[in-house]
Short mmCIF file of N, CA, C and O in Angstrom, two decimals:
data_model
loop_
_atom_site.label_atom_id
_atom_site.label_comp_id
_atom_site.label_asym_id
_atom_site.label_seq_id
_atom_site.Cartn_x
_atom_site.Cartn_y
_atom_site.Cartn_z
N UNK A 1 -5.24 35.37 -13.64
CA UNK A 1 -6.27 35.63 -14.61
C UNK A 1 -7.05 34.35 -14.86
O UNK A 1 -6.49 33.29 -15.11
N UNK A 2 -8.36 34.44 -14.80
CA UNK A 2 -9.24 33.30 -15.03
C UNK A 2 -9.60 33.23 -16.50
O UNK A 2 -10.02 34.22 -17.09
N UNK A 3 -9.41 32.04 -17.07
CA UNK A 3 -9.76 31.87 -18.48
C UNK A 3 -11.24 31.49 -18.59
O UNK A 3 -11.74 30.70 -17.81
N UNK A 4 -11.90 32.08 -19.51
CA UNK A 4 -13.29 31.76 -19.76
C UNK A 4 -13.34 30.72 -20.87
O UNK A 4 -13.21 31.05 -22.04
N UNK A 5 -13.48 29.45 -20.47
CA UNK A 5 -13.47 28.35 -21.43
C UNK A 5 -14.84 27.71 -21.45
O UNK A 5 -15.44 27.45 -20.41
N UNK A 6 -15.33 27.48 -22.61
CA UNK A 6 -16.63 26.83 -22.76
C UNK A 6 -16.41 25.32 -22.84
O UNK A 6 -15.77 24.83 -23.75
N UNK A 7 -16.95 24.62 -21.85
CA UNK A 7 -16.81 23.17 -21.82
C UNK A 7 -17.91 22.56 -22.68
O UNK A 7 -19.09 22.90 -22.51
N UNK A 8 -17.56 21.67 -23.58
CA UNK A 8 -18.58 21.04 -24.44
C UNK A 8 -19.63 20.30 -23.61
O UNK A 8 -19.33 19.78 -22.54
N UNK A 9 -20.86 20.27 -24.11
CA UNK A 9 -21.94 19.61 -23.38
C UNK A 9 -21.69 18.12 -23.20
O UNK A 9 -22.13 17.53 -22.22
N UNK A 10 -21.00 17.51 -24.14
CA UNK A 10 -20.74 16.07 -24.04
C UNK A 10 -19.45 15.76 -23.27
O UNK A 10 -18.98 14.62 -23.28
N UNK A 11 -18.90 16.76 -22.59
CA UNK A 11 -17.69 16.58 -21.80
C UNK A 11 -17.99 15.59 -20.67
O UNK A 11 -18.99 15.72 -19.97
N UNK A 12 -17.14 14.57 -20.50
CA UNK A 12 -17.44 13.54 -19.49
C UNK A 12 -17.35 14.07 -18.06
O UNK A 12 -16.48 14.87 -17.73
N UNK A 13 -18.27 13.62 -17.23
CA UNK A 13 -18.27 13.96 -15.80
C UNK A 13 -17.60 12.80 -15.06
O UNK A 13 -18.11 11.68 -15.07
N UNK A 14 -16.46 13.05 -14.42
CA UNK A 14 -15.74 11.94 -13.78
C UNK A 14 -16.56 11.24 -12.69
O UNK A 14 -16.32 10.08 -12.39
N UNK A 15 -17.53 11.93 -12.12
CA UNK A 15 -18.37 11.31 -11.08
C UNK A 15 -19.20 10.17 -11.63
O UNK A 15 -19.77 9.39 -10.87
N UNK A 16 -19.26 10.04 -12.95
CA UNK A 16 -20.00 8.95 -13.57
C UNK A 16 -19.09 7.79 -13.98
O UNK A 16 -19.54 6.83 -14.58
N UNK A 17 -17.81 7.89 -13.65
CA UNK A 17 -16.83 6.85 -13.98
C UNK A 17 -16.59 5.95 -12.79
O UNK A 17 -16.37 6.42 -11.67
N UNK A 18 -16.57 4.66 -13.03
CA UNK A 18 -16.26 3.70 -11.98
C UNK A 18 -14.86 3.98 -11.42
O UNK A 18 -14.66 3.92 -10.21
N UNK A 19 -13.92 4.29 -12.30
CA UNK A 19 -12.55 4.56 -11.86
C UNK A 19 -12.45 5.73 -10.90
O UNK A 19 -11.66 5.71 -9.96
N UNK A 20 -13.24 6.77 -11.15
CA UNK A 20 -13.22 7.95 -10.27
C UNK A 20 -13.75 7.57 -8.89
O UNK A 20 -13.15 7.93 -7.86
N UNK A 21 -14.85 6.83 -8.85
CA UNK A 21 -15.43 6.38 -7.58
C UNK A 21 -14.44 5.47 -6.85
O UNK A 21 -14.23 5.60 -5.64
N UNK A 22 -13.82 4.55 -7.59
CA UNK A 22 -12.85 3.63 -7.00
C UNK A 22 -11.68 4.41 -6.41
O UNK A 22 -11.22 4.12 -5.30
N UNK A 23 -11.20 5.41 -7.14
CA UNK A 23 -10.10 6.26 -6.67
C UNK A 23 -10.48 6.99 -5.39
O UNK A 23 -9.71 7.04 -4.43
N UNK A 24 -11.71 7.55 -5.35
CA UNK A 24 -12.17 8.24 -4.15
C UNK A 24 -12.21 7.29 -2.95
O UNK A 24 -11.76 7.64 -1.86
N UNK A 25 -12.78 6.11 -3.16
CA UNK A 25 -12.91 5.14 -2.06
C UNK A 25 -11.54 4.64 -1.62
O UNK A 25 -11.31 4.41 -0.43
N UNK A 26 -10.62 4.46 -2.57
CA UNK A 26 -9.26 4.04 -2.21
C UNK A 26 -8.59 5.11 -1.36
O UNK A 26 -7.87 4.79 -0.39
N UNK A 27 -8.82 6.38 -1.68
CA UNK A 27 -8.27 7.47 -0.87
C UNK A 27 -8.90 7.49 0.52
O UNK A 27 -8.21 7.74 1.51
N UNK A 28 -10.20 7.23 0.60
CA UNK A 28 -10.87 7.16 1.90
C UNK A 28 -10.28 6.03 2.74
O UNK A 28 -10.05 6.19 3.95
N UNK A 29 -10.05 4.89 2.11
CA UNK A 29 -9.46 3.74 2.80
C UNK A 29 -8.07 4.09 3.32
O UNK A 29 -7.74 3.83 4.47
N UNK A 30 -7.26 4.72 2.48
CA UNK A 30 -5.90 5.07 2.87
C UNK A 30 -5.90 6.04 4.06
O UNK A 30 -5.13 5.87 5.02
N UNK A 31 -6.76 7.05 4.02
CA UNK A 31 -6.86 8.00 5.14
C UNK A 31 -7.27 7.28 6.43
O UNK A 31 -6.72 7.55 7.50
N UNK A 32 -8.25 6.38 6.30
CA UNK A 32 -8.73 5.65 7.47
C UNK A 32 -7.62 4.79 8.07
O UNK A 32 -7.37 4.84 9.27
N UNK A 33 -6.94 4.02 7.23
CA UNK A 33 -5.87 3.15 7.72
C UNK A 33 -4.74 3.97 8.32
O UNK A 33 -4.23 3.65 9.39
N UNK A 34 -4.35 5.05 7.65
CA UNK A 34 -3.27 5.89 8.18
C UNK A 34 -3.62 6.45 9.55
O UNK A 34 -2.77 6.55 10.42
N UNK A 35 -4.88 6.82 9.75
CA UNK A 35 -5.28 7.33 11.06
C UNK A 35 -5.20 6.23 12.12
O UNK A 35 -4.87 6.50 13.27
N UNK A 36 -5.47 4.99 11.74
CA UNK A 36 -5.40 3.87 12.67
C UNK A 36 -3.95 3.50 13.00
O UNK A 36 -3.65 3.06 14.11
N UNK A 37 -3.05 3.69 12.05
CA UNK A 37 -1.65 3.31 12.22
C UNK A 37 -0.77 4.43 12.78
O UNK A 37 0.39 4.19 13.12
N UNK A 38 -1.31 5.61 12.87
CA UNK A 38 -0.53 6.79 13.24
C UNK A 38 0.28 6.60 14.53
O UNK A 38 1.43 7.02 14.61
N UNK A 39 -0.29 5.94 15.50
CA UNK A 39 0.41 5.77 16.79
C UNK A 39 1.65 4.89 16.68
O UNK A 39 2.49 4.89 17.57
N UNK A 40 1.79 4.15 15.58
CA UNK A 40 2.96 3.28 15.39
C UNK A 40 3.97 3.88 14.40
O UNK A 40 4.90 3.20 13.98
N UNK A 41 3.74 5.14 14.00
CA UNK A 41 4.66 5.86 13.12
C UNK A 41 4.88 5.12 11.80
O UNK A 41 6.00 4.99 11.32
N UNK A 42 3.78 4.62 11.23
CA UNK A 42 3.86 3.92 9.96
C UNK A 42 2.61 4.22 9.15
O UNK A 42 1.54 4.47 9.74
N UNK A 43 2.74 4.25 7.84
CA UNK A 43 1.60 4.52 6.96
C UNK A 43 1.15 3.23 6.28
O UNK A 43 1.85 2.21 6.33
N UNK A 44 0.02 3.33 5.61
CA UNK A 44 -0.49 2.17 4.87
C UNK A 44 0.54 1.67 3.86
O UNK A 44 0.82 0.47 3.80
N UNK A 45 1.10 2.55 3.09
CA UNK A 45 2.10 2.16 2.08
C UNK A 45 3.29 1.47 2.73
O UNK A 45 3.79 0.46 2.21
N UNK A 46 3.73 2.00 3.84
CA UNK A 46 4.89 1.43 4.52
C UNK A 46 4.59 0.07 5.12
O UNK A 46 5.41 -0.85 5.01
N UNK A 47 3.42 -0.09 5.75
CA UNK A 47 3.11 -1.39 6.37
C UNK A 47 2.93 -2.46 5.30
O UNK A 47 3.35 -3.60 5.48
N UNK A 48 2.33 -2.11 4.17
CA UNK A 48 2.18 -3.11 3.11
C UNK A 48 3.55 -3.52 2.56
O UNK A 48 3.76 -4.70 2.24
N UNK A 49 4.49 -2.59 2.46
CA UNK A 49 5.84 -2.94 2.01
C UNK A 49 6.53 -3.82 3.05
O UNK A 49 7.18 -4.81 2.71
N UNK A 50 6.37 -3.46 4.32
CA UNK A 50 7.00 -4.23 5.41
C UNK A 50 6.42 -5.65 5.47
O UNK A 50 7.18 -6.62 5.61
N UNK A 51 5.12 -5.77 5.33
CA UNK A 51 4.49 -7.10 5.30
C UNK A 51 5.02 -7.89 4.09
O UNK A 51 5.32 -9.08 4.22
N UNK A 52 5.14 -7.23 2.96
CA UNK A 52 5.64 -7.90 1.76
C UNK A 52 7.07 -8.41 1.95
O UNK A 52 7.40 -9.53 1.54
N UNK A 53 7.89 -7.59 2.57
CA UNK A 53 9.27 -8.03 2.86
C UNK A 53 9.24 -9.27 3.74
O UNK A 53 9.96 -10.25 3.47
N UNK A 54 8.41 -9.27 4.77
CA UNK A 54 8.36 -10.41 5.69
C UNK A 54 7.90 -11.68 4.98
O UNK A 54 8.45 -12.76 5.21
N UNK A 55 6.92 -11.56 4.11
CA UNK A 55 6.44 -12.73 3.36
C UNK A 55 7.55 -13.28 2.48
O UNK A 55 7.80 -14.49 2.45
N UNK A 56 8.22 -12.38 1.75
CA UNK A 56 9.28 -12.82 0.84
C UNK A 56 10.48 -13.39 1.60
O UNK A 56 11.10 -14.35 1.14
N UNK A 57 10.81 -12.81 2.76
CA UNK A 57 11.92 -13.34 3.56
C UNK A 57 11.62 -14.76 4.04
O UNK A 57 12.53 -15.55 4.27
N UNK A 58 10.35 -15.06 4.19
CA UNK A 58 9.94 -16.40 4.61
C UNK A 58 10.04 -17.40 3.45
O UNK A 58 10.05 -18.61 3.68
N UNK A 59 10.14 -16.90 2.22
CA UNK A 59 10.15 -17.75 1.04
C UNK A 59 11.51 -17.83 0.36
O UNK A 59 11.76 -18.74 -0.42
N UNK A 60 12.38 -16.85 0.61
CA UNK A 60 13.67 -16.83 -0.08
C UNK A 60 14.72 -16.22 0.82
O UNK A 60 14.41 -15.51 1.77
N UNK A 61 15.98 -16.50 0.49
CA UNK A 61 17.09 -16.04 1.34
C UNK A 61 17.34 -14.55 1.25
O UNK A 61 17.72 -13.92 2.23
N UNK A 62 17.16 -14.00 0.07
CA UNK A 62 17.44 -12.57 -0.13
C UNK A 62 16.24 -11.90 -0.78
O UNK A 62 15.62 -12.45 -1.68
N UNK A 63 15.91 -10.70 -0.27
CA UNK A 63 14.81 -9.92 -0.82
C UNK A 63 15.38 -8.58 -1.27
O UNK A 63 16.09 -7.91 -0.51
N UNK A 64 15.06 -8.19 -2.50
CA UNK A 64 15.55 -6.93 -3.05
C UNK A 64 14.37 -6.00 -3.35
O UNK A 64 13.21 -6.42 -3.32
N UNK A 65 14.71 -4.78 -3.70
CA UNK A 65 13.70 -3.80 -4.09
C UNK A 65 12.90 -4.30 -5.30
O UNK A 65 11.68 -4.12 -5.35
N UNK A 66 13.57 -4.93 -6.24
CA UNK A 66 12.89 -5.47 -7.42
C UNK A 66 11.89 -6.56 -7.02
O UNK A 66 10.78 -6.62 -7.54
N UNK A 67 12.29 -7.40 -6.06
CA UNK A 67 11.37 -8.44 -5.57
C UNK A 67 10.11 -7.81 -4.99
O UNK A 67 8.99 -8.27 -5.23
N UNK A 68 10.28 -6.73 -4.22
CA UNK A 68 9.13 -6.05 -3.60
C UNK A 68 8.25 -5.42 -4.68
O UNK A 68 7.03 -5.53 -4.63
N UNK A 69 8.86 -4.79 -5.66
CA UNK A 69 8.09 -4.18 -6.75
C UNK A 69 7.29 -5.23 -7.50
O UNK A 69 6.10 -5.02 -7.79
N UNK A 70 7.91 -6.37 -7.78
CA UNK A 70 7.20 -7.45 -8.48
C UNK A 70 6.08 -8.03 -7.62
O UNK A 70 5.00 -8.32 -8.13
N UNK A 71 6.33 -8.20 -6.35
CA UNK A 71 5.35 -8.80 -5.44
C UNK A 71 4.14 -7.89 -5.24
O UNK A 71 3.00 -8.34 -5.21
N UNK A 72 4.40 -6.58 -5.08
CA UNK A 72 3.32 -5.64 -4.77
C UNK A 72 2.66 -5.03 -6.01
O UNK A 72 1.53 -4.53 -5.93
N UNK A 73 3.37 -5.02 -7.13
CA UNK A 73 2.85 -4.36 -8.32
C UNK A 73 3.03 -2.85 -8.27
O UNK A 73 2.46 -2.12 -9.07
N UNK A 74 3.84 -2.39 -7.34
CA UNK A 74 4.12 -0.95 -7.19
C UNK A 74 5.38 -0.63 -8.00
O UNK A 74 6.32 -1.43 -8.06
N UNK A 75 5.40 0.54 -8.63
CA UNK A 75 6.54 0.95 -9.45
C UNK A 75 7.83 0.94 -8.62
O UNK A 75 7.82 1.38 -7.46
N UNK A 76 8.94 0.46 -9.20
CA UNK A 76 10.20 0.39 -8.46
C UNK A 76 10.63 1.71 -7.82
O UNK A 76 11.15 1.72 -6.71
N UNK A 77 10.38 2.83 -8.49
CA UNK A 77 10.76 4.13 -7.93
C UNK A 77 9.94 4.43 -6.66
O UNK A 77 10.49 4.95 -5.69
N UNK A 78 8.66 4.10 -6.68
CA UNK A 78 7.81 4.29 -5.50
C UNK A 78 8.24 3.37 -4.36
O UNK A 78 8.28 3.78 -3.20
N UNK A 79 8.58 2.13 -4.72
CA UNK A 79 9.07 1.18 -3.71
C UNK A 79 10.34 1.74 -3.08
O UNK A 79 10.49 1.71 -1.86
N UNK A 80 11.24 2.27 -3.88
CA UNK A 80 12.49 2.82 -3.38
C UNK A 80 12.24 3.94 -2.37
O UNK A 80 12.88 3.99 -1.31
N UNK A 81 11.30 4.84 -2.68
CA UNK A 81 10.99 5.94 -1.76
C UNK A 81 10.45 5.42 -0.43
O UNK A 81 10.82 5.91 0.64
N UNK A 82 9.58 4.42 -0.50
CA UNK A 82 9.00 3.86 0.73
C UNK A 82 10.08 3.14 1.54
O UNK A 82 10.14 3.28 2.77
N UNK A 83 10.94 2.40 0.86
CA UNK A 83 12.00 1.68 1.57
C UNK A 83 12.96 2.66 2.25
O UNK A 83 13.44 2.38 3.36
N UNK A 84 13.24 3.78 1.62
CA UNK A 84 14.10 4.79 2.25
C UNK A 84 13.46 5.31 3.54
O UNK A 84 14.14 5.52 4.54
N UNK A 85 12.14 5.50 3.51
CA UNK A 85 11.43 5.95 4.72
C UNK A 85 11.49 4.88 5.81
O UNK A 85 11.70 5.18 6.98
N UNK A 86 11.29 3.62 5.42
CA UNK A 86 11.35 2.52 6.40
C UNK A 86 12.75 2.40 7.00
O UNK A 86 12.90 2.13 8.19
N UNK A 87 13.77 2.62 6.17
CA UNK A 87 15.15 2.57 6.65
C UNK A 87 15.43 3.73 7.60
O UNK A 87 16.04 3.55 8.65
N UNK A 88 14.95 4.91 7.26
CA UNK A 88 15.14 6.09 8.11
C UNK A 88 14.47 5.90 9.47
O UNK A 88 14.99 6.33 10.50
N UNK A 89 13.33 5.22 9.48
CA UNK A 89 12.62 4.94 10.73
C UNK A 89 13.23 3.75 11.48
O UNK A 89 12.76 3.37 12.54
N UNK A 90 14.26 3.15 10.87
CA UNK A 90 14.97 2.00 11.43
C UNK A 90 14.08 0.76 11.56
O UNK A 90 14.21 -0.03 12.49
N UNK A 91 13.17 0.59 10.58
CA UNK A 91 12.32 -0.61 10.52
C UNK A 91 12.95 -1.67 9.63
O UNK A 91 12.65 -2.85 9.76
N UNK A 92 13.84 -1.24 8.72
CA UNK A 92 14.55 -2.17 7.84
C UNK A 92 16.00 -1.73 7.69
O UNK A 92 16.34 -0.59 8.02
N UNK A 93 16.81 -2.65 7.18
CA UNK A 93 18.17 -2.30 6.76
C UNK A 93 18.28 -2.66 5.29
O UNK A 93 17.59 -3.57 4.81
N UNK A 94 19.13 -1.93 4.60
CA UNK A 94 19.41 -2.22 3.18
C UNK A 94 20.92 -2.33 3.06
O UNK A 94 21.64 -1.40 3.37
N UNK A 95 21.37 -3.51 2.59
CA UNK A 95 22.80 -3.75 2.42
C UNK A 95 23.05 -4.27 1.02
O UNK A 95 22.15 -4.81 0.40
N UNK A 96 24.27 -4.14 0.58
CA UNK A 96 24.63 -4.65 -0.75
C UNK A 96 24.32 -6.14 -0.78
O UNK A 96 24.72 -6.88 0.11
N UNK A 97 23.59 -6.54 -1.83
CA UNK A 97 23.18 -7.93 -1.95
C UNK A 97 24.20 -8.77 -2.70
O UNK A 97 25.33 -8.33 -2.95
N UNK A 98 23.79 -9.98 -3.06
CA UNK A 98 24.68 -10.88 -3.81
C UNK A 98 25.00 -10.29 -5.17
O UNK A 98 26.07 -10.52 -5.71
N UNK A 99 24.08 -9.52 -5.72
CA UNK A 99 24.32 -8.75 -6.94
C UNK A 99 24.66 -7.34 -6.47
O UNK A 99 23.84 -6.68 -5.83
N UNK A 100 25.86 -6.88 -6.76
CA UNK A 100 26.32 -5.58 -6.22
C UNK A 100 25.46 -4.41 -6.67
O UNK A 100 25.54 -3.33 -6.10
N UNK A 101 24.61 -4.61 -7.69
CA UNK A 101 23.73 -3.53 -8.16
C UNK A 101 22.45 -3.45 -7.34
O UNK A 101 21.68 -2.50 -7.48
N UNK A 102 22.19 -4.44 -6.52
CA UNK A 102 20.94 -4.45 -5.75
C UNK A 102 21.24 -4.39 -4.25
O UNK A 102 22.36 -4.61 -3.82
N UNK A 103 20.18 -4.09 -3.51
CA UNK A 103 20.31 -4.04 -2.05
C UNK A 103 19.45 -5.14 -1.46
O UNK A 103 18.31 -5.34 -1.86
N UNK A 104 20.01 -5.82 -0.49
CA UNK A 104 19.31 -6.88 0.22
C UNK A 104 18.58 -6.24 1.42
O UNK A 104 19.16 -5.45 2.16
N UNK A 105 17.32 -6.59 1.58
CA UNK A 105 16.50 -6.00 2.63
C UNK A 105 16.33 -6.94 3.82
O UNK A 105 16.16 -8.15 3.63
N UNK A 106 16.38 -6.38 5.00
CA UNK A 106 16.10 -7.13 6.22
C UNK A 106 15.28 -6.27 7.16
O UNK A 106 15.38 -5.03 7.13
N UNK A 107 14.49 -6.91 7.98
CA UNK A 107 13.65 -6.21 8.94
C UNK A 107 14.39 -6.18 10.28
O UNK A 107 14.90 -7.20 10.74
N UNK A 108 14.44 -5.01 10.90
CA UNK A 108 15.11 -4.86 12.19
C UNK A 108 14.20 -5.38 13.30
O UNK A 108 13.01 -5.63 13.08
N UNK A 109 14.74 -5.49 14.49
CA UNK A 109 13.94 -5.91 15.65
C UNK A 109 12.79 -4.94 15.88
O UNK A 109 11.65 -5.34 16.11
N UNK A 110 13.10 -3.65 15.78
CA UNK A 110 12.06 -2.62 15.91
C UNK A 110 11.02 -2.76 14.80
O UNK A 110 9.82 -2.60 15.02
N UNK A 111 11.49 -3.07 13.60
CA UNK A 111 10.59 -3.27 12.47
C UNK A 111 9.64 -4.43 12.69
O UNK A 111 8.45 -4.35 12.37
N UNK A 112 10.16 -5.55 13.24
CA UNK A 112 9.30 -6.71 13.52
C UNK A 112 8.25 -6.35 14.56
O UNK A 112 7.08 -6.74 14.44
N UNK A 113 8.65 -5.58 15.56
CA UNK A 113 7.71 -5.17 16.60
C UNK A 113 6.57 -4.34 16.00
O UNK A 113 5.39 -4.60 16.26
N UNK A 114 6.93 -3.35 15.20
CA UNK A 114 5.93 -2.49 14.55
C UNK A 114 5.08 -3.31 13.58
O UNK A 114 3.86 -3.13 13.50
N UNK A 115 5.72 -4.21 12.85
CA UNK A 115 5.01 -5.05 11.89
C UNK A 115 3.92 -5.87 12.58
O UNK A 115 2.78 -5.89 12.13
N UNK A 116 4.25 -6.52 13.65
CA UNK A 116 3.29 -7.38 14.35
C UNK A 116 2.13 -6.55 14.90
O UNK A 116 0.96 -6.91 14.71
N UNK A 117 2.44 -5.44 15.55
CA UNK A 117 1.38 -4.59 16.10
C UNK A 117 0.53 -3.96 15.01
O UNK A 117 -0.70 -3.91 15.10
N UNK A 118 1.18 -3.48 13.96
CA UNK A 118 0.47 -2.78 12.88
C UNK A 118 -0.36 -3.73 12.03
O UNK A 118 -1.42 -3.36 11.53
N UNK A 119 0.12 -4.95 11.84
CA UNK A 119 -0.64 -5.92 11.04
C UNK A 119 -1.98 -6.22 11.71
O UNK A 119 -3.01 -6.36 11.03
N UNK A 120 -1.99 -6.27 13.03
CA UNK A 120 -3.25 -6.50 13.76
C UNK A 120 -4.20 -5.32 13.54
O UNK A 120 -5.39 -5.51 13.31
N UNK A 121 -3.67 -4.12 13.61
CA UNK A 121 -4.48 -2.91 13.38
C UNK A 121 -5.01 -2.90 11.95
O UNK A 121 -6.17 -2.58 11.72
N UNK A 122 -4.15 -3.26 11.01
CA UNK A 122 -4.55 -3.30 9.60
C UNK A 122 -5.68 -4.30 9.38
O UNK A 122 -6.65 -4.02 8.68
N UNK A 123 -5.59 -5.45 10.00
CA UNK A 123 -6.62 -6.48 9.89
C UNK A 123 -7.95 -5.96 10.45
O UNK A 123 -9.00 -6.11 9.82
N UNK A 124 -7.90 -5.33 11.61
CA UNK A 124 -9.12 -4.76 12.21
C UNK A 124 -9.69 -3.64 11.34
O UNK A 124 -10.90 -3.55 11.16
N UNK A 125 -8.83 -2.79 10.82
CA UNK A 125 -9.27 -1.69 9.96
C UNK A 125 -9.96 -2.24 8.72
O UNK A 125 -11.01 -1.73 8.29
N UNK A 126 -9.39 -3.28 8.14
CA UNK A 126 -9.97 -3.91 6.96
C UNK A 126 -11.38 -4.42 7.28
O UNK A 126 -12.31 -4.20 6.52
N UNK A 127 -11.51 -5.09 8.41
CA UNK A 127 -12.82 -5.64 8.80
C UNK A 127 -13.83 -4.55 9.14
O UNK A 127 -15.03 -4.74 8.92
N UNK A 128 -13.37 -3.44 9.67
CA UNK A 128 -14.27 -2.34 10.03
C UNK A 128 -14.66 -1.49 8.83
O UNK A 128 -15.76 -0.96 8.77
N UNK A 129 -13.75 -1.34 7.87
CA UNK A 129 -13.99 -0.43 6.74
C UNK A 129 -14.88 -1.06 5.68
O UNK A 129 -15.76 -0.40 5.14
N UNK A 130 -14.60 -2.31 5.36
CA UNK A 130 -15.32 -2.96 4.28
C UNK A 130 -16.53 -3.71 4.81
O UNK A 130 -16.43 -4.40 5.82
N UNK A 131 -17.65 -3.59 4.12
CA UNK A 131 -18.87 -4.26 4.60
C UNK A 131 -18.73 -5.78 4.55
O UNK A 131 -18.08 -6.33 3.65
N UNK A 132 -19.31 -6.43 5.54
CA UNK A 132 -19.25 -7.89 5.60
C UNK A 132 -20.09 -8.53 4.50
O UNK A 132 -19.72 -9.53 3.92
N UNK A 133 -21.24 -7.91 4.23
CA UNK A 133 -22.15 -8.45 3.23
C UNK A 133 -21.47 -8.40 1.86
O UNK A 133 -20.94 -7.36 1.46
N UNK A 134 -21.45 -9.48 1.17
CA UNK A 134 -20.88 -9.61 -0.18
C UNK A 134 -19.36 -9.43 -0.20
O UNK A 134 -18.78 -9.20 -1.25
N UNK A 135 -18.68 -9.54 0.94
CA UNK A 135 -17.24 -9.28 0.98
C UNK A 135 -16.46 -10.29 0.14
O UNK A 135 -15.49 -9.92 -0.53
N UNK A 136 -16.85 -11.55 0.13
CA UNK A 136 -16.13 -12.54 -0.66
C UNK A 136 -16.28 -12.25 -2.16
O UNK A 136 -15.32 -12.37 -2.91
N UNK A 137 -17.48 -11.86 -2.56
CA UNK A 137 -17.71 -11.55 -3.97
C UNK A 137 -16.92 -10.31 -4.39
O UNK A 137 -16.34 -10.27 -5.47
N UNK A 138 -16.89 -9.31 -3.51
CA UNK A 138 -16.16 -8.08 -3.79
C UNK A 138 -14.67 -8.37 -3.91
O UNK A 138 -14.00 -7.92 -4.86
N UNK A 139 -14.12 -9.16 -3.00
CA UNK A 139 -12.70 -9.52 -3.02
C UNK A 139 -12.38 -10.27 -4.30
O UNK A 139 -11.38 -9.99 -4.97
N UNK A 140 -13.23 -11.21 -4.65
CA UNK A 140 -13.05 -11.99 -5.87
C UNK A 140 -13.08 -11.08 -7.10
O UNK A 140 -12.27 -11.23 -8.03
N UNK A 141 -14.00 -10.14 -7.12
CA UNK A 141 -14.10 -9.19 -8.23
C UNK A 141 -12.81 -8.37 -8.35
O UNK A 141 -12.27 -8.20 -9.45
N UNK A 142 -12.32 -7.85 -7.23
CA UNK A 142 -11.09 -7.06 -7.26
C UNK A 142 -9.90 -7.88 -7.78
O UNK A 142 -9.05 -7.35 -8.50
N UNK A 143 -9.85 -9.14 -7.42
CA UNK A 143 -8.75 -10.00 -7.89
C UNK A 143 -8.77 -10.16 -9.40
O UNK A 143 -7.74 -10.39 -10.02
N UNK A 144 -9.94 -10.06 -9.99
CA UNK A 144 -10.08 -10.24 -11.44
C UNK A 144 -9.71 -8.99 -12.24
O UNK A 144 -9.49 -9.08 -13.44
N UNK A 145 -9.67 -7.84 -11.58
CA UNK A 145 -9.31 -6.62 -12.28
C UNK A 145 -7.86 -6.69 -12.75
O UNK A 145 -7.02 -7.29 -12.12
N UNK A 146 -7.57 -6.01 -13.85
CA UNK A 146 -6.21 -6.01 -14.40
C UNK A 146 -5.27 -5.24 -13.54
O UNK A 146 -5.52 -4.36 -12.87
#
């Protein structure tokens, strides 16, 4: 049954919101990157987590899910779901860490191979998707957002 609801005239149109446009463009970017990474069996979310693990492993002896959440700004529950997918694909291992409540993350040989190949694709996708003109200003602006 369809409800007949009268929308007020001053009801906001999301197409006039910066956030709505940003959300649309972020979805377009994600679809584009995922299509570029498809041949390596990895998604944008997964490659960013894998890259983050590699960066943190280069800086500290042990990397945990909490470290990844803090580094990426992604909710711990979302990080956990992505890490489970990476583990299932055998790109990472998760073992009990120095704190028995946490898991220590490591990248497998297969994971390093995918990481290196996919990072190159990600770099090219970034350069192809985003316009060169004003790119430094745009990047700087995004860094300033909360």
